[in-house]
Amino acid sequence: MEDIIFDPDAQSLMLKNACSRNGIIRKVAGICDSGDGTIVLSLELAAEGDKIPIGYRFAPLPDTSFEGVAAELQVRHAHGLTLTGTFRLDDKTIWGLYARYSQKA
């Protein structure tokens, strides 16, 4: 998980690549924060007709109040990102994993 803190862009790209490895399309179906510094991503095979993300993005939630989270989700959604799940790093910072379904700026 330290890799996510150090370089979230590289880890986001690694997840995107893992979801399309060997020509088999997968998508993140869920995320589990184990509480011990480990996160588990559940990947599933994409079925015909599924909406497939074109990428993923790890990003911290800078304000974890209700209003802060709501505002962050609105901004990210306006930029084509949908929240897939959240997890806690370093016992205080909450991060989100977002899926990108469009090319919005």
CSV table of C-alpha atoms in Angstrom, one decimal, residues 7-72:
chain,number,residue,atom,x,y,z
A,7,ASP,CA,3.1,6.9,-6.8
A,8,PRO,CA,-0.7,6.6,-7.2
A,9,ASP,CA,-0.5,7.3,-11.0
A,10,ALA,CA,1.8,4.3,-11.6
A,11,GLN,CA,-0.4,2.0,-9.4
A,12,SER,CA,-3.5,3.2,-11.2
A,13,LEU,CA,-1.9,2.3,-14.5
A,14,MET,CA,-0.8,-1.0,-13.2
A,15,LEU,CA,-4.4,-1.9,-12.2
A,16,LYS,CA,-5.7,-0.8,-15.6
A,17,ASN,CA,-3.1,-3.0,-17.3
A,18,ALA,CA,-3.9,-6.0,-15.0
A,19,CYS,CA,-7.6,-5.7,-15.9
A,20,SER,CA,-6.8,-6.2,-19.6
A,21,ARG,CA,-3.9,-8.7,-19.4
A,22,ASN,CA,-3.7,-11.4,-22.1
A,23,GLY,CA,-6.6,-10.0,-24.0
A,24,ILE,CA,-9.0,-11.0,-21.2
A,25,ILE,CA,-11.1,-8.0,-19.9
A,26,ARG,CA,-11.7,-7.8,-16.2
A,27,LYS,CA,-13.1,-5.1,-14.0
A,28,VAL,CA,-12.9,-4.3,-10.3
A,29,ALA,CA,-16.0,-5.7,-8.6
A,30,GLY,CA,-15.1,-4.6,-5.1
A,31,ILE,CA,-12.4,-3.6,-2.7
A,32,CYS,CA,-11.7,-4.8,0.9
A,33,ASP,CA,-9.7,-3.0,3.5
A,34,SER,CA,-8.3,-5.7,5.7
A,35,GLY,CA,-7.4,-3.3,8.5
A,36,ASP,CA,-3.8,-4.4,8.6
A,37,GLY,CA,-2.4,-2.3,5.8
A,38,THR,CA,-3.5,-4.7,3.0
A,39,ILE,CA,-6.2,-4.1,0.5
A,40,VAL,CA,-7.8,-6.8,-1.6
A,41,LEU,CA,-9.3,-6.0,-5.0
A,42,SER,CA,-11.9,-8.4,-6.4
A,43,LEU,CA,-11.7,-8.6,-10.1
A,44,GLU,CA,-14.3,-10.3,-12.3
A,45,LEU,CA,-14.5,-11.2,-15.9
A,46,ALA,CA,-16.4,-8.6,-17.9
A,47,ALA,CA,-19.5,-10.0,-19.5
A,48,GLU,CA,-20.9,-9.0,-22.9
A,49,GLY,CA,-22.8,-5.7,-22.5
A,50,ASP,CA,-21.0,-4.7,-19.3
A,51,LYS,CA,-19.9,-1.1,-18.9
A,52,ILE,CA,-16.1,-1.4,-18.9
A,53,PRO,CA,-13.8,1.2,-17.3
A,54,ILE,CA,-11.2,2.7,-19.5
A,55,GLY,CA,-9.0,3.3,-16.5
A,56,TYR,CA,-8.7,3.5,-12.7
A,57,ARG,CA,-7.5,6.2,-10.3
A,58,PHE,CA,-6.3,6.0,-6.7
A,59,ALA,CA,-6.8,9.3,-4.9
A,60,PRO,CA,-7.0,10.5,-1.3
A,61,LEU,CA,-10.1,12.0,0.1
A,62,PRO,CA,-8.7,15.3,1.5
A,63,ASP,CA,-11.8,16.0,3.6
A,64,THR,CA,-13.6,13.1,5.2
A,65,SER,CA,-16.6,15.1,6.6
A,66,PHE,CA,-19.9,14.3,5.0
A,67,GLU,CA,-19.9,17.5,3.1
A,68,GLY,CA,-16.2,17.1,2.0
A,69,VAL,CA,-16.8,13.6,0.7
A,70,ALA,CA,-20.0,14.6,-1.1
A,71,ALA,CA,-18.1,17.6,-2.7
A,72,GLU,CA,-15.2,15.3,-3.7
